[in-house]
């Protein structure tokens, strides 16, 4: 066990050719859809920012209530609200000229939608695209198509073919075998996988005797899902050669270290940003440096995957 503290751990990373000043990315859909808020997260210290998932046409999303705070985290059924890819160019323009590493999240129903959306994101200046193959509660999108390895493979391959920027596939944990989805993305040429999206879940109001969310089903995020995310990253790391971006329930630097030790090269944070604000980014970076120095790690790559050793 390495316990001698080297001076100043380096938390900068290289991910699929992108240089990030730290491994903490803003997860998709957090803070809404505006370029201003993504820019604010960058200025507050995020290593990269992921946009809300954007589709071909504007969409209002699901009816209210679409968010519910429960004991182990948060339930949401936003339902992919977004302004559509044409209108989204205005938000991306806000980020032009900043040094923010912007990852454009996209969703579609058909392979061709993903390819054309990815091209637009590339034109708008995105450093990478993230394919939403995992939203757990939208008919015809997300996990409904992303639970089938053959579909993951064909969508990923068409996007890889269409753009020159790295392609990240965001995978669903709502499956028996997440590794088969990760392998499909890797075989299709994805530069990385993102694991995990929210867990399909439900809450019932026992006094009203009905599901709390108007959509009935939603996605659970927050501390309660961290062990599921860590398990998925650990399994993927044994099966894949491409990098893994870990997400799910991270609220402290030690949580991030857990994901990195499971095999993640970077992490995304969401629910904690909603609860504690964007100041959390610089706090997590400082705390991760301190943790690594105390535990004798000089770099993220030195810490990555150590839980698989021995
Ligand atoms: O918009 C949403 O309801 C949503 C999306 Br796109 C997603 O990927 N995951 C999630 O929990 N909610």
PDB file of C-alpha atoms and ligand atoms in Angstrom:
ATOM      1  CA  UNK A   1       0.000   0.000   0.000  1.00  0.00           C
ATOM      2  CA  UNK A   2       1.432   3.435  -1.080  1.00  0.00           C
ATOM      3  CA  UNK A   3       1.207   5.845   1.820  1.00  0.00           C
ATOM      4  CA  UNK A   4       4.216   8.165   1.376  1.00  0.00           C
ATOM      5  CA  UNK A   5       2.809  11.565   0.422  1.00  0.00           C
ATOM      6  CA  UNK A   6       4.412  12.993  -2.729  1.00  0.00           C
ATOM      7  CA  UNK A   7       4.282  16.790  -3.034  1.00  0.00           C
ATOM      8  CA  UNK A   8       1.164  17.998  -4.904  1.00  0.00           C
ATOM      9  CA  UNK A   9      -0.792  15.316  -6.733  1.00  0.00           C
ATOM     10  CA  UNK A  10      -1.510  16.135 -10.400  1.00  0.00           C
ATOM     11  CA  UNK A  11      -5.222  15.745 -11.159  1.00  0.00           C
ATOM     12  CA  UNK A  12      -5.068  16.772 -14.832  1.00  0.00           C
ATOM     13  CA  UNK A  13      -6.045  14.020 -17.270  1.00  0.00           C
ATOM     14  CA  UNK A  14      -5.907  13.133 -20.939  1.00  0.00           C
ATOM     15  CA  UNK A  15      -9.141  11.536 -22.123  1.00  0.00           C
ATOM     16  CA  UNK A  16      -9.604  10.368 -25.716  1.00  0.00           C
ATOM     17  CA  UNK A  17      -7.220  13.107 -26.874  1.00  0.00           C
ATOM     18  CA  UNK A  18      -8.863  15.832 -24.724  1.00  0.00           C
ATOM     19  CA  UNK A  19      -6.802  17.575 -22.051  1.00  0.00           C
ATOM     20  CA  UNK A  20      -8.862  18.171 -18.887  1.00  0.00           C
ATOM     21  CA  UNK A  21      -7.537  20.207 -15.944  1.00  0.00           C
ATOM     22  CA  UNK A  22      -9.298  17.826 -13.548  1.00  0.00           C
ATOM     23  CA  UNK A  23     -11.493  14.702 -13.854  1.00  0.00           C
ATOM     24  CA  UNK A  24     -14.760  16.354 -12.711  1.00  0.00           C
ATOM     25  CA  UNK A  25     -17.273  16.894 -15.521  1.00  0.00           C
ATOM     26  CA  UNK A  26     -20.737  18.406 -15.215  1.00  0.00           C
ATOM     27  CA  UNK A  27     -23.189  15.598 -16.091  1.00  0.00           C
ATOM     28  CA  UNK A  28     -25.780  16.067 -18.842  1.00  0.00           C
ATOM     29  CA  UNK A  29     -29.072  17.756 -17.988  1.00  0.00           C
ATOM     30  CA  UNK A  30     -27.890  19.402 -14.786  1.00  0.00           C
ATOM     31  CA  UNK A  31     -28.458  23.193 -14.567  1.00  0.00           C
ATOM     32  CA  UNK A  32     -30.820  23.175 -17.565  1.00  0.00           C
ATOM     33  CA  UNK A  33     -30.068  23.940 -21.166  1.00  0.00           C
ATOM     34  CA  UNK A  34     -28.359  27.299 -21.298  1.00  0.00           C
ATOM     35  CA  UNK A  35     -24.849  28.115 -22.476  1.00  0.00           C
ATOM     36  CA  UNK A  36     -24.549  30.662 -19.644  1.00  0.00           C
ATOM     37  CA  UNK A  37     -24.908  27.983 -16.980  1.00  0.00           C
ATOM     38  CA  UNK A  38     -22.448  25.653 -18.728  1.00  0.00           C
ATOM     39  CA  UNK A  39     -19.991  28.555 -18.898  1.00  0.00           C
ATOM     40  CA  UNK A  40     -20.540  29.257 -15.202  1.00  0.00           C
ATOM     41  CA  UNK A  41     -19.748  25.607 -14.375  1.00  0.00           C
ATOM     42  CA  UNK A  42     -16.553  25.889 -16.455  1.00  0.00           C
ATOM     43  CA  UNK A  43     -15.562  29.105 -14.654  1.00  0.00           C
ATOM     44  CA  UNK A  44     -16.293  27.428 -11.310  1.00  0.00           C
ATOM     45  CA  UNK A  45     -13.687  24.767 -12.143  1.00  0.00           C
ATOM     46  CA  UNK A  46     -15.385  21.903 -14.034  1.00  0.00           C
ATOM     47  CA  UNK A  47     -12.903  19.827 -16.049  1.00  0.00           C
ATOM     48  CA  UNK A  48     -15.526  19.568 -18.830  1.00  0.00           C
ATOM     49  CA  UNK A  49     -19.241  20.279 -19.210  1.00  0.00           C
ATOM     50  CA  UNK A  50     -21.848  18.058 -20.864  1.00  0.00           C
ATOM     51  CA  UNK A  51     -24.892  19.741 -22.450  1.00  0.00           C
ATOM     52  CA  UNK A  52     -28.510  18.724 -21.887  1.00  0.00           C
ATOM     53  CA  UNK A  53     -29.411  15.956 -24.368  1.00  0.00           C
ATOM     54  CA  UNK A  54     -30.499  17.628 -27.592  1.00  0.00           C
ATOM     55  CA  UNK A  55     -32.733  16.129 -30.283  1.00  0.00           C
ATOM     56  CA  UNK A  56     -33.740  17.073 -33.817  1.00  0.00           C
ATOM     57  CA  UNK A  57     -36.907  19.007 -32.813  1.00  0.00           C
ATOM     58  CA  UNK A  58     -37.940  21.148 -29.807  1.00  0.00           C
ATOM     59  CA  UNK A  59     -39.584  19.122 -27.036  1.00  0.00           C
ATOM     60  CA  UNK A  60     -41.469  20.217 -23.907  1.00  0.00           C
ATOM     61  CA  UNK A  61     -40.771  17.090 -21.886  1.00  0.00           C
ATOM     62  CA  UNK A  62     -43.071  15.370 -19.416  1.00  0.00           C
ATOM     63  CA  UNK A  63     -45.789  17.034 -17.362  1.00  0.00           C
ATOM     64  CA  UNK A  64     -45.238  18.129 -13.753  1.00  0.00           C
ATOM     65  CA  UNK A  65     -44.512  16.799 -11.217  1.00  0.00           C
ATOM     66  CA  UNK A  66     -41.319  15.652 -12.905  1.00  0.00           C
ATOM     67  CA  UNK A  67     -38.908  15.832  -9.951  1.00  0.00           C
ATOM     68  CA  UNK A  68     -39.213  14.243  -6.529  1.00  0.00           C
ATOM     69  CA  UNK A  69     -36.709  14.292  -3.689  1.00  0.00           C
ATOM     70  CA  UNK A  70     -36.617  10.896  -1.961  1.00  0.00           C
ATOM     71  CA  UNK A  71     -34.624   9.519   0.929  1.00  0.00           C
ATOM     72  CA  UNK A  72     -31.792   8.024  -1.133  1.00  0.00           C
ATOM     73  CA  UNK A  73     -31.524  10.702  -3.838  1.00  0.00           C
ATOM     74  CA  UNK A  74     -33.644  12.286  -6.519  1.00  0.00           C
ATOM     75  CA  UNK A  75     -36.250  10.943  -8.945  1.00  0.00           C
ATOM     76  CA  UNK A  76     -36.688  12.754 -12.259  1.00  0.00           C
ATOM     77  CA  UNK A  77     -38.806  12.282 -15.338  1.00  0.00           C
ATOM     78  CA  UNK A  78     -37.959  15.471 -17.208  1.00  0.00           C
ATOM     79  CA  UNK A  79     -38.717  13.702 -20.505  1.00  0.00           C
ATOM     80  CA  UNK A  80     -35.911  15.118 -22.668  1.00  0.00           C
ATOM     81  CA  UNK A  81     -37.046  18.759 -22.753  1.00  0.00           C
ATOM     82  CA  UNK A  82     -34.806  20.707 -25.141  1.00  0.00           C
ATOM     83  CA  UNK A  83     -34.982  23.492 -27.710  1.00  0.00           C
ATOM     84  CA  UNK A  84     -33.990  21.308 -30.694  1.00  0.00           C
ATOM     85  CA  UNK A  85     -30.611  21.248 -32.402  1.00  0.00           C
ATOM     86  CA  UNK A  86     -31.121  24.340 -34.614  1.00  0.00           C
ATOM     87  CA  UNK A  87     -32.059  26.609 -31.717  1.00  0.00           C
ATOM     88  CA  UNK A  88     -29.300  25.105 -29.554  1.00  0.00           C
ATOM     89  CA  UNK A  89     -26.645  26.735 -31.756  1.00  0.00           C
ATOM     90  CA  UNK A  90     -27.323  29.975 -29.774  1.00  0.00           C
ATOM     91  CA  UNK A  91     -26.380  28.307 -26.497  1.00  0.00           C
ATOM     92  CA  UNK A  92     -23.220  26.814 -27.983  1.00  0.00           C
ATOM     93  CA  UNK A  93     -22.245  30.264 -29.300  1.00  0.00           C
ATOM     94  CA  UNK A  94     -22.099  31.513 -25.696  1.00  0.00           C
ATOM     95  CA  UNK A  95     -19.309  29.014 -25.043  1.00  0.00           C
ATOM     96  CA  UNK A  96     -17.255  29.883 -28.153  1.00  0.00           C
ATOM     97  CA  UNK A  97     -13.953  31.520 -27.302  1.00  0.00           C
ATOM     98  CA  UNK A  98     -14.033  30.236 -23.705  1.00  0.00           C
ATOM     99  CA  UNK A  99     -11.626  27.469 -22.822  1.00  0.00           C
ATOM    100  CA  UNK A 100     -14.508  25.230 -21.715  1.00  0.00           C
ATOM    101  CA  UNK A 101     -14.341  21.620 -22.883  1.00  0.00           C
ATOM    102  CA  UNK A 102     -17.928  21.154 -24.051  1.00  0.00           C
ATOM    103  CA  UNK A 103     -19.356  17.702 -24.698  1.00  0.00           C
ATOM    104  CA  UNK A 104     -22.552  17.749 -26.755  1.00  0.00           C
ATOM    105  CA  UNK A 105     -25.129  15.225 -25.545  1.00  0.00           C
ATOM    106  CA  UNK A 106     -27.574  14.034 -28.202  1.00  0.00           C
ATOM    107  CA  UNK A 107     -30.563  11.694 -28.386  1.00  0.00           C
ATOM    108  CA  UNK A 108     -32.606  10.340 -31.250  1.00  0.00           C
ATOM    109  CA  UNK A 109     -34.944   7.556 -32.272  1.00  0.00           C
ATOM    110  CA  UNK A 110     -33.051   6.529 -35.406  1.00  0.00           C
ATOM    111  CA  UNK A 111     -29.443   5.978 -36.344  1.00  0.00           C
ATOM    112  CA  UNK A 112     -29.589   8.775 -38.908  1.00  0.00           C
ATOM    113  CA  UNK A 113     -30.828  11.283 -36.288  1.00  0.00           C
ATOM    114  CA  UNK A 114     -27.772  10.593 -34.118  1.00  0.00           C
ATOM    115  CA  UNK A 115     -25.393  11.042 -37.057  1.00  0.00           C
ATOM    116  CA  UNK A 116     -26.874  14.383 -38.158  1.00  0.00           C
ATOM    117  CA  UNK A 117     -27.135  15.700 -34.573  1.00  0.00           C
ATOM    118  CA  UNK A 118     -23.488  14.770 -33.940  1.00  0.00           C
ATOM    119  CA  UNK A 119     -22.382  16.624 -37.080  1.00  0.00           C
ATOM    120  CA  UNK A 120     -24.213  19.735 -35.877  1.00  0.00           C
ATOM    121  CA  UNK A 121     -22.617  19.492 -32.431  1.00  0.00           C
ATOM    122  CA  UNK A 122     -19.217  19.223 -34.097  1.00  0.00           C
ATOM    123  CA  UNK A 123     -19.995  22.300 -36.233  1.00  0.00           C
ATOM    124  CA  UNK A 124     -21.035  24.191 -33.093  1.00  0.00           C
ATOM    125  CA  UNK A 125     -17.607  23.535 -31.553  1.00  0.00           C
ATOM    126  CA  UNK A 126     -18.242  20.551 -29.254  1.00  0.00           C
ATOM    127  CA  UNK A 127     -15.013  18.804 -28.237  1.00  0.00           C
ATOM    128  CA  UNK A 128     -16.813  15.429 -28.153  1.00  0.00           C
ATOM    129  CA  UNK A 129     -20.323  14.009 -28.407  1.00  0.00           C
ATOM    130  CA  UNK A 130     -22.087  11.899 -25.810  1.00  0.00           C
ATOM    131  CA  UNK A 131     -24.773   9.551 -27.146  1.00  0.00           C
ATOM    132  CA  UNK A 132     -27.749   9.269 -24.816  1.00  0.00           C
ATOM    133  CA  UNK A 133     -28.513   5.554 -25.115  1.00  0.00           C
ATOM    134  CA  UNK A 134     -29.818   5.345 -21.583  1.00  0.00           C
ATOM    135  CA  UNK A 135     -32.579   7.755 -20.485  1.00  0.00           C
ATOM    136  CA  UNK A 136     -34.784   5.333 -18.491  1.00  0.00           C
ATOM    137  CA  UNK A 137     -38.222   6.877 -19.091  1.00  0.00           C
ATOM    138  CA  UNK A 138     -38.713   8.254 -22.621  1.00  0.00           C
ATOM    139  CA  UNK A 139     -40.744   6.275 -25.129  1.00  0.00           C
ATOM    140  CA  UNK A 140     -38.727   5.311 -28.189  1.00  0.00           C
ATOM    141  CA  UNK A 141     -35.492   6.883 -26.952  1.00  0.00           C
ATOM    142  CA  UNK A 142     -32.644   6.291 -24.514  1.00  0.00           C
ATOM    143  CA  UNK A 143     -32.664   2.918 -22.793  1.00  0.00           C
ATOM    144  CA  UNK A 144     -35.490   1.643 -25.016  1.00  0.00           C
ATOM    145  CA  UNK A 145     -33.023   1.587 -27.892  1.00  0.00           C
ATOM    146  CA  UNK A 146     -29.799   1.470 -25.875  1.00  0.00           C
ATOM    147  CA  UNK A 147     -30.543  -1.851 -24.167  1.00  0.00           C
ATOM    148  CA  UNK A 148     -29.876  -3.751 -27.370  1.00  0.00           C
ATOM    149  CA  UNK A 149     -26.158  -4.259 -28.159  1.00  0.00           C
ATOM    150  CA  UNK A 150     -26.803  -4.416 -31.917  1.00  0.00           C
ATOM    151  CA  UNK A 151     -28.563  -1.026 -31.841  1.00  0.00           C
ATOM    152  CA  UNK A 152     -25.820   0.495 -29.659  1.00  0.00           C
ATOM    153  CA  UNK A 153     -23.309  -0.756 -32.197  1.00  0.00           C
ATOM    154  CA  UNK A 154     -25.076   0.575 -35.281  1.00  0.00           C
ATOM    155  CA  UNK A 155     -25.840   4.017 -33.757  1.00  0.00           C
ATOM    156  CA  UNK A 156     -22.296   4.408 -32.437  1.00  0.00           C
ATOM    157  CA  UNK A 157     -20.754   3.286 -35.738  1.00  0.00           C
ATOM    158  CA  UNK A 158     -22.820   5.759 -37.742  1.00  0.00           C
ATOM    159  CA  UNK A 159     -21.810   8.654 -35.457  1.00  0.00           C
ATOM    160  CA  UNK A 160     -18.132   7.632 -35.469  1.00  0.00           C
ATOM    161  CA  UNK A 161     -18.323   7.621 -39.254  1.00  0.00           C
ATOM    162  CA  UNK A 162     -20.020  11.046 -39.362  1.00  0.00           C
ATOM    163  CA  UNK A 163     -17.704  13.103 -37.117  1.00  0.00           C
ATOM    164  CA  UNK A 164     -14.005  13.635 -36.381  1.00  0.00           C
ATOM    165  CA  UNK A 165     -14.428  14.350 -32.649  1.00  0.00           C
ATOM    166  CA  UNK A 166     -14.443  11.629 -29.944  1.00  0.00           C
ATOM    167  CA  UNK A 167     -17.711   9.754 -29.438  1.00  0.00           C
ATOM    168  CA  UNK A 168     -18.793   8.717 -25.929  1.00  0.00           C
ATOM    169  CA  UNK A 169     -21.651   6.227 -25.458  1.00  0.00           C
ATOM    170  CA  UNK A 170     -23.673   6.726 -22.267  1.00  0.00           C
ATOM    171  CA  UNK A 171     -24.892   3.319 -21.125  1.00  0.00           C
ATOM    172  CA  UNK A 172     -27.903   2.188 -19.152  1.00  0.00           C
ATOM    173  CA  UNK A 173     -27.551   0.301 -15.858  1.00  0.00           C
ATOM    174  CA  UNK A 174     -31.103  -1.021 -16.356  1.00  0.00           C
ATOM    175  CA  UNK A 175     -29.898  -4.172 -18.043  1.00  0.00           C
ATOM    176  CA  UNK A 176     -28.712  -7.644 -17.174  1.00  0.00           C
ATOM    177  CA  UNK A 177     -25.332  -7.207 -18.883  1.00  0.00           C
ATOM    178  CA  UNK A 178     -23.857  -3.712 -19.210  1.00  0.00           C
ATOM    179  CA  UNK A 179     -20.589  -5.154 -20.568  1.00  0.00           C
ATOM    180  CA  UNK A 180     -22.279  -6.366 -23.756  1.00  0.00           C
ATOM    181  CA  UNK A 181     -23.465  -2.764 -24.349  1.00  0.00           C
ATOM    182  CA  UNK A 182     -19.983  -1.384 -23.632  1.00  0.00           C
ATOM    183  CA  UNK A 183     -18.355  -3.924 -25.939  1.00  0.00           C
ATOM    184  CA  UNK A 184     -20.809  -3.023 -28.711  1.00  0.00           C
ATOM    185  CA  UNK A 185     -19.840   0.656 -28.365  1.00  0.00           C
ATOM    186  CA  UNK A 186     -16.135  -0.195 -28.303  1.00  0.00           C
ATOM    187  CA  UNK A 187     -16.389  -2.412 -31.394  1.00  0.00           C
ATOM    188  CA  UNK A 188     -18.194   0.418 -33.207  1.00  0.00           C
ATOM    189  CA  UNK A 189     -15.296   2.789 -32.537  1.00  0.00           C
ATOM    190  CA  UNK A 190     -16.476   4.754 -29.478  1.00  0.00           C
ATOM    191  CA  UNK A 191     -13.629   6.633 -27.771  1.00  0.00           C
ATOM    192  CA  UNK A 192     -15.109   6.081 -24.297  1.00  0.00           C
ATOM    193  CA  UNK A 193     -18.211   4.899 -22.473  1.00  0.00           C
ATOM    194  CA  UNK A 194     -20.083   6.795 -19.769  1.00  0.00           C
ATOM    195  CA  UNK A 195     -21.580   4.692 -16.972  1.00  0.00           C
ATOM    196  CA  UNK A 196     -24.212   5.097 -15.616  1.00  0.00           C
ATOM    197  CA  UNK A 197     -27.441   6.957 -16.371  1.00  0.00           C
ATOM    198  CA  UNK A 198     -30.195   6.963 -13.742  1.00  0.00           C
ATOM    199  CA  UNK A 199     -31.899   3.810 -12.430  1.00  0.00           C
ATOM    200  CA  UNK A 200     -35.514   3.345 -13.541  1.00  0.00           C
ATOM    201  CA  UNK A 201     -37.554   3.907 -10.398  1.00  0.00           C
ATOM    202  CA  UNK A 202     -40.884   4.993  -8.911  1.00  0.00           C
ATOM    203  CA  UNK A 203     -42.325   6.588  -5.784  1.00  0.00           C
ATOM    204  CA  UNK A 204     -45.957   6.358  -4.630  1.00  0.00           C
ATOM    205  CA  UNK A 205     -47.721   8.890  -2.420  1.00  0.00           C
ATOM    206  CA  UNK A 206     -49.526   6.570   0.023  1.00  0.00           C
ATOM    207  CA  UNK A 207     -52.069   9.255   0.971  1.00  0.00           C
ATOM    208  CA  UNK A 208     -53.028  10.071  -2.610  1.00  0.00           C
ATOM    209  CA  UNK A 209     -52.506   6.383  -3.520  1.00  0.00           C
ATOM    210  CA  UNK A 210     -50.857   7.232  -6.826  1.00  0.00           C
ATOM    211  CA  UNK A 211     -47.377   7.474  -8.309  1.00  0.00           C
ATOM    212  CA  UNK A 212     -45.784  10.819  -7.404  1.00  0.00           C
ATOM    213  CA  UNK A 213     -44.419  11.580 -10.875  1.00  0.00           C
ATOM    214  CA  UNK A 214     -46.896  12.481 -13.614  1.00  0.00           C
ATOM    215  CA  UNK A 215     -44.973  10.091 -15.867  1.00  0.00           C
ATOM    216  CA  UNK A 216     -45.237   7.390 -13.131  1.00  0.00           C
ATOM    217  CA  UNK A 217     -41.678   6.179 -13.791  1.00  0.00           C
ATOM    218  CA  UNK A 218     -38.515   8.193 -13.490  1.00  0.00           C
ATOM    219  CA  UNK A 219     -34.769   7.893 -13.039  1.00  0.00           C
ATOM    220  CA  UNK A 220     -33.129   7.705  -9.613  1.00  0.00           C
ATOM    221  CA  UNK A 221     -29.883   9.638  -9.087  1.00  0.00           C
ATOM    222  CA  UNK A 222     -27.865  10.625  -6.021  1.00  0.00           C
ATOM    223  CA  UNK A 223     -25.978   8.824  -3.243  1.00  0.00           C
ATOM    224  CA  UNK A 224     -28.220   5.724  -3.298  1.00  0.00           C
ATOM    225  CA  UNK A 225     -27.055   4.685  -6.775  1.00  0.00           C
ATOM    226  CA  UNK A 226     -23.294   5.010  -6.197  1.00  0.00           C
ATOM    227  CA  UNK A 227     -22.691   1.303  -5.439  1.00  0.00           C
ATOM    228  CA  UNK A 228     -24.505   0.383  -8.679  1.00  0.00           C
ATOM    229  CA  UNK A 229     -22.380   2.833 -10.680  1.00  0.00           C
ATOM    230  CA  UNK A 230     -19.150   1.630  -9.097  1.00  0.00           C
ATOM    231  CA  UNK A 231     -20.076  -1.989  -9.831  1.00  0.00           C
ATOM    232  CA  UNK A 232     -20.855  -1.146 -13.477  1.00  0.00           C
ATOM    233  CA  UNK A 233     -17.544   0.721 -13.911  1.00  0.00           C
ATOM    234  CA  UNK A 234     -15.643  -2.160 -12.272  1.00  0.00           C
ATOM    235  CA  UNK A 235     -17.257  -4.713 -14.613  1.00  0.00           C
ATOM    236  CA  UNK A 236     -16.758  -2.547 -17.713  1.00  0.00           C
ATOM    237  CA  UNK A 237     -13.147  -1.953 -16.806  1.00  0.00           C
ATOM    238  CA  UNK A 238     -12.509  -5.719 -16.851  1.00  0.00           C
ATOM    239  CA  UNK A 239     -14.196  -6.089 -20.253  1.00  0.00           C
ATOM    240  CA  UNK A 240     -13.200  -2.972 -22.245  1.00  0.00           C
ATOM    241  CA  UNK A 241     -10.002  -1.344 -23.497  1.00  0.00           C
ATOM    242  CA  UNK A 242     -11.448   2.171 -24.022  1.00  0.00           C
ATOM    243  CA  UNK A 243     -11.713   4.688 -21.141  1.00  0.00           C
ATOM    244  CA  UNK A 244     -14.730   4.765 -18.831  1.00  0.00           C
ATOM    245  CA  UNK A 245     -16.298   7.931 -17.438  1.00  0.00           C
ATOM    246  CA  UNK A 246     -17.934   7.097 -14.105  1.00  0.00           C
ATOM    247  CA  UNK A 247     -21.150   8.761 -12.965  1.00  0.00           C
ATOM    248  CA  UNK A 248     -23.759   8.094 -10.309  1.00  0.00           C
ATOM    249  CA  UNK A 249     -24.031   9.352  -6.740  1.00  0.00           C
ATOM    250  CA  UNK A 250     -20.682  11.137  -6.457  1.00  0.00           C
ATOM    251  CA  UNK A 251     -20.804  13.878  -3.845  1.00  0.00           C
ATOM    252  CA  UNK A 252     -17.279  13.884  -2.381  1.00  0.00           C
ATOM    253  CA  UNK A 253     -13.726  13.538  -3.667  1.00  0.00           C
ATOM    254  CA  UNK A 254     -13.505  10.178  -1.921  1.00  0.00           C
ATOM    255  CA  UNK A 255     -16.556   9.000  -3.909  1.00  0.00           C
ATOM    256  CA  UNK A 256     -14.706  10.044  -7.087  1.00  0.00           C
ATOM    257  CA  UNK A 257     -11.608   8.146  -5.936  1.00  0.00           C
ATOM    258  CA  UNK A 258     -13.784   5.059  -5.496  1.00  0.00           C
ATOM    259  CA  UNK A 259     -14.915   5.281  -9.141  1.00  0.00           C
ATOM    260  CA  UNK A 260     -11.338   5.887 -10.330  1.00  0.00           C
ATOM    261  CA  UNK A 261     -10.084   2.892  -8.330  1.00  0.00           C
ATOM    262  CA  UNK A 262     -12.863   0.840 -10.006  1.00  0.00           C
ATOM    263  CA  UNK A 263     -11.376   1.850 -13.370  1.00  0.00           C
ATOM    264  CA  UNK A 264     -12.846   5.254 -14.332  1.00  0.00           C
ATOM    265  CA  UNK A 265     -10.590   7.745 -16.128  1.00  0.00           C
ATOM    266  CA  UNK A 266     -12.886  10.676 -15.313  1.00  0.00           C
ATOM    267  CA  UNK A 267     -16.169  11.229 -13.477  1.00  0.00           C
ATOM    268  CA  UNK A 268     -19.341  13.247 -13.907  1.00  0.00           C
ATOM    269  CA  UNK A 269     -21.332  14.899 -11.140  1.00  0.00           C
ATOM    270  CA  UNK A 270     -24.977  15.950 -11.265  1.00  0.00           C
ATOM    271  CA  UNK A 271     -27.305  15.716  -8.290  1.00  0.00           C
ATOM    272  CA  UNK A 272     -24.661  17.160  -5.933  1.00  0.00           C
ATOM    273  CA  UNK A 273     -24.300  20.221  -8.202  1.00  0.00           C
ATOM    274  CA  UNK A 274     -28.047  20.766  -8.020  1.00  0.00           C
ATOM    275  CA  UNK A 275     -27.941  20.487  -4.239  1.00  0.00           C
ATOM    276  CA  UNK A 276     -24.718  22.352  -3.402  1.00  0.00           C
ATOM    277  CA  UNK A 277     -24.157  24.677  -6.370  1.00  0.00           C
ATOM    278  CA  UNK A 278     -21.307  25.024  -8.856  1.00  0.00           C
ATOM    279  CA  UNK A 279     -18.808  25.944  -6.108  1.00  0.00           C
ATOM    280  CA  UNK A 280     -18.589  22.185  -5.534  1.00  0.00           C
ATOM    281  CA  UNK A 281     -16.235  21.830  -8.535  1.00  0.00           C
ATOM    282  CA  UNK A 282     -13.238  23.653  -7.041  1.00  0.00           C
ATOM    283  CA  UNK A 283     -13.911  22.090  -3.636  1.00  0.00           C
ATOM    284  CA  UNK A 284     -13.853  18.561  -5.092  1.00  0.00           C
ATOM    285  CA  UNK A 285     -10.621  19.242  -7.008  1.00  0.00           C
ATOM    286  CA  UNK A 286      -8.878  20.514  -3.860  1.00  0.00           C
ATOM    287  CA  UNK A 287     -10.177  17.598  -1.806  1.00  0.00           C
ATOM    288  CA  UNK A 288      -9.113  15.070  -4.445  1.00  0.00           C
ATOM    289  CA  UNK A 289      -5.564  16.506  -4.492  1.00  0.00           C
ATOM    290  CA  UNK A 290      -5.444  16.267  -0.693  1.00  0.00           C
ATOM    291  CA  UNK A 291      -6.798  12.705  -0.703  1.00  0.00           C
ATOM    292  CA  UNK A 292      -4.284  11.604  -3.332  1.00  0.00           C
ATOM    293  CA  UNK A 293      -1.358  13.238  -1.573  1.00  0.00           C
ATOM    294  CA  UNK A 294      -2.336  11.608   1.717  1.00  0.00           C
ATOM    295  CA  UNK A 295      -2.751   8.205   0.068  1.00  0.00           C
ATOM    296  CA  UNK A 296       0.477   8.456  -1.943  1.00  0.00           C
ATOM    297  CA  UNK A 297      -0.902   8.869  -5.486  1.00  0.00           C
ATOM    298  CA  UNK A 298       0.879  11.275  -7.822  1.00  0.00           C
ATOM    299  CA  UNK A 299      -1.591  11.115 -10.729  1.00  0.00           C
ATOM    300  CA  UNK A 300      -5.085   9.938 -11.667  1.00  0.00           C
ATOM    301  CA  UNK A 301      -3.628   7.251 -13.926  1.00  0.00           C
ATOM    302  CA  UNK A 302      -1.619   5.860 -10.990  1.00  0.00           C
ATOM    303  CA  UNK A 303      -4.831   5.534  -8.964  1.00  0.00           C
ATOM    304  CA  UNK A 304      -7.003   4.242 -11.816  1.00  0.00           C
ATOM    305  CA  UNK A 305      -8.079   0.627 -11.474  1.00  0.00           C
ATOM    306  CA  UNK A 306      -6.095  -0.161  -8.317  1.00  0.00           C
ATOM    307  CA  UNK A 307      -9.109  -1.990  -6.869  1.00  0.00           C
ATOM    308  CA  UNK A 308      -8.536  -4.699  -9.498  1.00  0.00           C
ATOM    309  CA  UNK A 309      -4.999  -5.432  -8.285  1.00  0.00           C
ATOM    310  CA  UNK A 310      -4.115  -8.551  -6.318  1.00  0.00           C
TER     311      UNK A 310
HETATM  312  O1  LIG B   1     -34.609  14.343 -19.608  1.00  0.00           O
HETATM  313  C1  LIG B   1     -34.711  13.377 -18.810  1.00  0.00           C
HETATM  314  O2  LIG B   1     -35.785  13.053 -18.273  1.00  0.00           O
HETATM  315  C2  LIG B   1     -33.567  12.506 -18.487  1.00  0.00           C
HETATM  316  C3  LIG B   1     -32.590  12.116 -19.374  1.00  0.00           C
HETATM  317 BR1  LIG B   1     -32.494  12.804 -21.089  1.00  0.00          BR
HETATM  318  C4  LIG B   1     -31.611  11.164 -18.989  1.00  0.00           C
HETATM  319  O3  LIG B   1     -30.731  10.728 -19.759  1.00  0.00           O
HETATM  320  N1  LIG B   1     -31.688  10.662 -17.729  1.00  0.00           N
HETATM  321  C5  LIG B   1     -32.607  11.069 -16.854  1.00  0.00           C
HETATM  322  O4  LIG B   1     -32.612  10.581 -15.705  1.00  0.00           O
HETATM  323  N2  LIG B   1     -33.546  11.986 -17.228  1.00  0.00           N
END
